[in-house]
Tab-separated table of C-alpha atoms in Angstrom:
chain	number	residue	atom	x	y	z
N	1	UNK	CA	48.341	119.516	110.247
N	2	UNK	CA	51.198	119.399	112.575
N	3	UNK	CA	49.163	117.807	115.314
N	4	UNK	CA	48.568	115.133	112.574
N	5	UNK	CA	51.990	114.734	111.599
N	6	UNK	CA	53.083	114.272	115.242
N	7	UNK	CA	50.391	111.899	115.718
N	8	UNK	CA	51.754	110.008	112.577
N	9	UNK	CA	54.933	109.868	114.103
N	10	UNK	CA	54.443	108.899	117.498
N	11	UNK	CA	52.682	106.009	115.721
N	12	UNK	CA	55.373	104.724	113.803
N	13	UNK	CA	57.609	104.937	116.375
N	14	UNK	CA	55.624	102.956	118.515
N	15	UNK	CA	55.370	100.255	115.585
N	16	UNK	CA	59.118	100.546	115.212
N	17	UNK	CA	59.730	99.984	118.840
N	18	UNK	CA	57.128	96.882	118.753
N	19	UNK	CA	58.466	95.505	115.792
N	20	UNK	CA	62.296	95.167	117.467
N	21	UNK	CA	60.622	93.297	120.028
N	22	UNK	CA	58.701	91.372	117.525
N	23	UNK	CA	62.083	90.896	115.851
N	24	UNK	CA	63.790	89.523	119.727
N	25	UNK	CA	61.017	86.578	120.622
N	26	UNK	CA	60.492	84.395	118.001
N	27	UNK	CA	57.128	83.381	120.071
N	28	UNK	CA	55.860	86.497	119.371
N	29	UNK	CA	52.089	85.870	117.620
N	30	UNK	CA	48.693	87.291	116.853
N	31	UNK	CA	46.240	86.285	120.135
N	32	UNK	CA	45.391	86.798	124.010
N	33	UNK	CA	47.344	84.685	126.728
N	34	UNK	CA	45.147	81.576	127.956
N	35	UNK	CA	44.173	81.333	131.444
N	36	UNK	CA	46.580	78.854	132.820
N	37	UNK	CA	46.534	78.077	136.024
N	38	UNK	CA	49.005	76.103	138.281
N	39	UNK	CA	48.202	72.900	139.619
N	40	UNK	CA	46.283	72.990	143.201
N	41	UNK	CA	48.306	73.276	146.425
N	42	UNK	CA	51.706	73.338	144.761
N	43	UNK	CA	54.329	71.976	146.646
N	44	UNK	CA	57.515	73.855	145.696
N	45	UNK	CA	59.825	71.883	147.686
N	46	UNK	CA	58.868	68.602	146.278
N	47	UNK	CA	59.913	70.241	143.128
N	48	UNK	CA	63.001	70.261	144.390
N	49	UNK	CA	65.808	68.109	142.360
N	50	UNK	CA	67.419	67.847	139.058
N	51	UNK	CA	64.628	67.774	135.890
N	52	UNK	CA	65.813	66.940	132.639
N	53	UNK	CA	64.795	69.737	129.178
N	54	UNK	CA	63.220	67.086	127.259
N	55	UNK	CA	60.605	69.936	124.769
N	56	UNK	CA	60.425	73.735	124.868
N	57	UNK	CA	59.374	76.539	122.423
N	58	UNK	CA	62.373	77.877	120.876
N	59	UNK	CA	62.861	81.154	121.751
N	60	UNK	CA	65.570	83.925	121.057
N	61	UNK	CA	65.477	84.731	124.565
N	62	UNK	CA	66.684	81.460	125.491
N	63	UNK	CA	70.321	80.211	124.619
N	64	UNK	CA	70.117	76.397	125.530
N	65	UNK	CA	69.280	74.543	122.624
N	66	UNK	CA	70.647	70.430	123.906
N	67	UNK	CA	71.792	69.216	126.817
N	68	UNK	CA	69.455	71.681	128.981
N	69	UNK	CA	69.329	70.265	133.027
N	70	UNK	CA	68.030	72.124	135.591
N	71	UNK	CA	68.443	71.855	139.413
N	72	UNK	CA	66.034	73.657	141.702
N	73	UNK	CA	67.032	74.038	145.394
N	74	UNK	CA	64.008	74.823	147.835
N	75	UNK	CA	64.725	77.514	150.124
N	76	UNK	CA	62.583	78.900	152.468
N	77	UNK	CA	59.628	78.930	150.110
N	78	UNK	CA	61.433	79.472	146.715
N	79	UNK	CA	63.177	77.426	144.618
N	80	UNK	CA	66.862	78.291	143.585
N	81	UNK	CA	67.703	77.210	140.418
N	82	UNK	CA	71.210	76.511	138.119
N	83	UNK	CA	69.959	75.443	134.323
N	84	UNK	CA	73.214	73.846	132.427
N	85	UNK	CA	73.206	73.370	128.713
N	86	UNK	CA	74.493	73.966	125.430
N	87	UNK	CA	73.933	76.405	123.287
N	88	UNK	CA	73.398	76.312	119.190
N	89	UNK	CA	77.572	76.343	119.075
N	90	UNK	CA	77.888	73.491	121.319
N	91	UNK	CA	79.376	75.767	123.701
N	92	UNK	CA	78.918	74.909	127.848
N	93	UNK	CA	76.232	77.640	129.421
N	94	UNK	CA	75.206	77.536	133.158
N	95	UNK	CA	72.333	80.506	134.501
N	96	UNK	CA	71.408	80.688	137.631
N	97	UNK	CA	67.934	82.054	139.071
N	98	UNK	CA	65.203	81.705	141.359
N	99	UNK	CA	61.645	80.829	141.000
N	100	UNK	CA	58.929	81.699	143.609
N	101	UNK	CA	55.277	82.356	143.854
N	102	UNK	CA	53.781	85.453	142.805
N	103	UNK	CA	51.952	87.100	146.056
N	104	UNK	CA	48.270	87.264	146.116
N	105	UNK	CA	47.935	84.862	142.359
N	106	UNK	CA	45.104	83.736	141.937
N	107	UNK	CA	46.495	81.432	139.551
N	108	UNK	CA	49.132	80.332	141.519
N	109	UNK	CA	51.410	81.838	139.471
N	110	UNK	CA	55.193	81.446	139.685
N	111	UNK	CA	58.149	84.344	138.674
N	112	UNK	CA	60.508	82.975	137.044
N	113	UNK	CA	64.334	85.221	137.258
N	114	UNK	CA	67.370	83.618	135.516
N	115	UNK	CA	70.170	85.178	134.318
N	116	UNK	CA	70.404	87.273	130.950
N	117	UNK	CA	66.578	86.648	130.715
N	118	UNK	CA	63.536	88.671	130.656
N	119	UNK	CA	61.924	88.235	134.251
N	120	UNK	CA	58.718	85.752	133.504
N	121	UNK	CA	55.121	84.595	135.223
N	122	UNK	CA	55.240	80.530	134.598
N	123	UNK	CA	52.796	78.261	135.369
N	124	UNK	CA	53.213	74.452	136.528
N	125	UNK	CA	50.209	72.804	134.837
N	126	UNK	CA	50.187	69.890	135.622
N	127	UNK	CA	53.223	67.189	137.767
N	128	UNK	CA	53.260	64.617	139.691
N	129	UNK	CA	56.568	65.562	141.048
N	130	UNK	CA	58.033	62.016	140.474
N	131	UNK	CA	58.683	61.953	136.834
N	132	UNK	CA	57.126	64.971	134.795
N	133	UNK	CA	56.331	68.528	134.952
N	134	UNK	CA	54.730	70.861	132.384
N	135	UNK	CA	55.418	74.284	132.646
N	136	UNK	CA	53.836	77.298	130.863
N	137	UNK	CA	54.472	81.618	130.150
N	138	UNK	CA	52.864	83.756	128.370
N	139	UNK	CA	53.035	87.597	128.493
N	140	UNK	CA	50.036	89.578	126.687
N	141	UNK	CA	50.217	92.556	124.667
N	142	UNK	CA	47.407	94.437	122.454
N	143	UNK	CA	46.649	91.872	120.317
N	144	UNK	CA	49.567	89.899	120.488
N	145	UNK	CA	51.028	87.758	123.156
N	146	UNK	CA	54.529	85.697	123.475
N	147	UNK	CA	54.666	82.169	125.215
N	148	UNK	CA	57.112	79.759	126.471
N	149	UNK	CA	56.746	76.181	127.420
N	150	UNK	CA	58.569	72.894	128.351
N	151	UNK	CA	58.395	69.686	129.647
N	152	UNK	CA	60.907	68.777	131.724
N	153	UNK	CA	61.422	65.191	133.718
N	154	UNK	CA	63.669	63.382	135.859
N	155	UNK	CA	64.677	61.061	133.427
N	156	UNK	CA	66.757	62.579	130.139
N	157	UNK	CA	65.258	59.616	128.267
N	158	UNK	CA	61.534	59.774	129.592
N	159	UNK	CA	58.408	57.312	128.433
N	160	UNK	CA	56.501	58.799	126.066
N	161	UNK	CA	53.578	58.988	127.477
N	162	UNK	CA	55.232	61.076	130.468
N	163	UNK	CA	56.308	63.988	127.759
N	164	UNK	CA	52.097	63.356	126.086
N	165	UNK	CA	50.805	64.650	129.309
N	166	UNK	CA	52.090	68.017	128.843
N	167	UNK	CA	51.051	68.175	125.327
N	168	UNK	CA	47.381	67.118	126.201
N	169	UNK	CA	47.438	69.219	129.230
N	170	UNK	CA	48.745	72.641	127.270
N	171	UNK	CA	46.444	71.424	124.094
N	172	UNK	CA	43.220	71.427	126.417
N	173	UNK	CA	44.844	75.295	127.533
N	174	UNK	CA	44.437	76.542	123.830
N	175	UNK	CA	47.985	76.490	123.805
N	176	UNK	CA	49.820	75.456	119.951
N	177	UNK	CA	52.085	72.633	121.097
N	178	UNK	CA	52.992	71.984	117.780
N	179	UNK	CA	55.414	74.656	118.360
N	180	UNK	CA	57.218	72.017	120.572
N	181	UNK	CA	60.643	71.109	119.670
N	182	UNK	CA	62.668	68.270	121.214
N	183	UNK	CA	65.739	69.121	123.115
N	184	UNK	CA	68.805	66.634	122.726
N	185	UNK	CA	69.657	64.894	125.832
N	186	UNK	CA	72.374	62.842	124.236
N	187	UNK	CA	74.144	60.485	126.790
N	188	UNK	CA	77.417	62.533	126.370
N	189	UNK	CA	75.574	65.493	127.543
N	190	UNK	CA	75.178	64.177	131.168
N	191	UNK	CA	78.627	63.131	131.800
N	192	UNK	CA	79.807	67.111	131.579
N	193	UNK	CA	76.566	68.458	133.427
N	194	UNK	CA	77.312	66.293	136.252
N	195	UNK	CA	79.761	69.152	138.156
């Protein structure tokens, strides 16, 4: 009996511990990660430049919510990076981090570090370094995973069919990219990020 009582407990507390986190990622879903891969011979350094937020998967764990820019520096084979936005207040954020690629990935994985965020394994699916890039996370658990995802581009105000290659790229993945949602690059936005 008490062995079955302890059992019971470590059980729920397990749940309870997996439901908080359930509770902090608002990605968090029923499923198994895809197998995304990054795009062949990935050239971090022509990565290198300022790329415009234009759709991401909301997510507690991120704060930007309009006005998201990023610049990645290369640097002897990773990519520093300063993302400036705004968050659901209208408030002015700025994170730094760094994103490099995972040792010995098969999938040409990236790790993505910024600031105040979990630590993440993201994927560039597809770019042509010029105008558009599509980039992809997604961390499994039993029976559940949590993803992330955006298309960013050099442009804040993009062709549409630039911002359709991620969706069709992440669609043929498995991934939902209905979860999408547009991030405002209003032209008042740019004029601030510019420091």
């Amino acid at each position: 009996m008490i062995g079955t009582t302890l059992l019971v407990a470590s059980a729920a507390a397990i749940t309870l511990g997996f439901l908080k986190f359930a509770e902090a990622s608002t990605m968090l879903e029923v499923g198994v990660c895809p197998n995304a891969t990054s795009v062949a011979d990935l050239d971090l350094q022509k990565l290198s430049g300022d790329w415009f937020h234009i759709l991401h998967f909301p997510s507690e764990d991120e704060p930007f919510t309009s006005c998201t820019h990023s610049t990645y520096t290369y640097k002897d084979g990773y990519l520093e990076l300063i993302m400036k936005g705004r968050d659901s207040s209208g408030k002015s954020i700025t994170r730094d981090g760094v994103l490099g690629k995972l040792l010995d990935s098969e999938t040409e994985a990236l790790q993505l570090d910024v600031d105040r965020m979990p630590p993440l394994s993201v994927w560039v699916t597809y770019t042509d370094y010029t105008s558009v890039a599509c980039l992809y996370s997604c961390t499994q658990f039993p029976g559940l995973r949590a993803d992330w995802a955006w298309a960013i581009t050099r442009s804040p105000r993009p062709l549409v069919k630039l911002v359709a290659h991620c969706r069709t790229n992440l669609t043929k993945l498995g991934v939902n990219t209905a979860k999408f949602e547009r991030v405002p690059q209003r032209a008042s936005c740019h004029k601030r990020n510019k420091s």
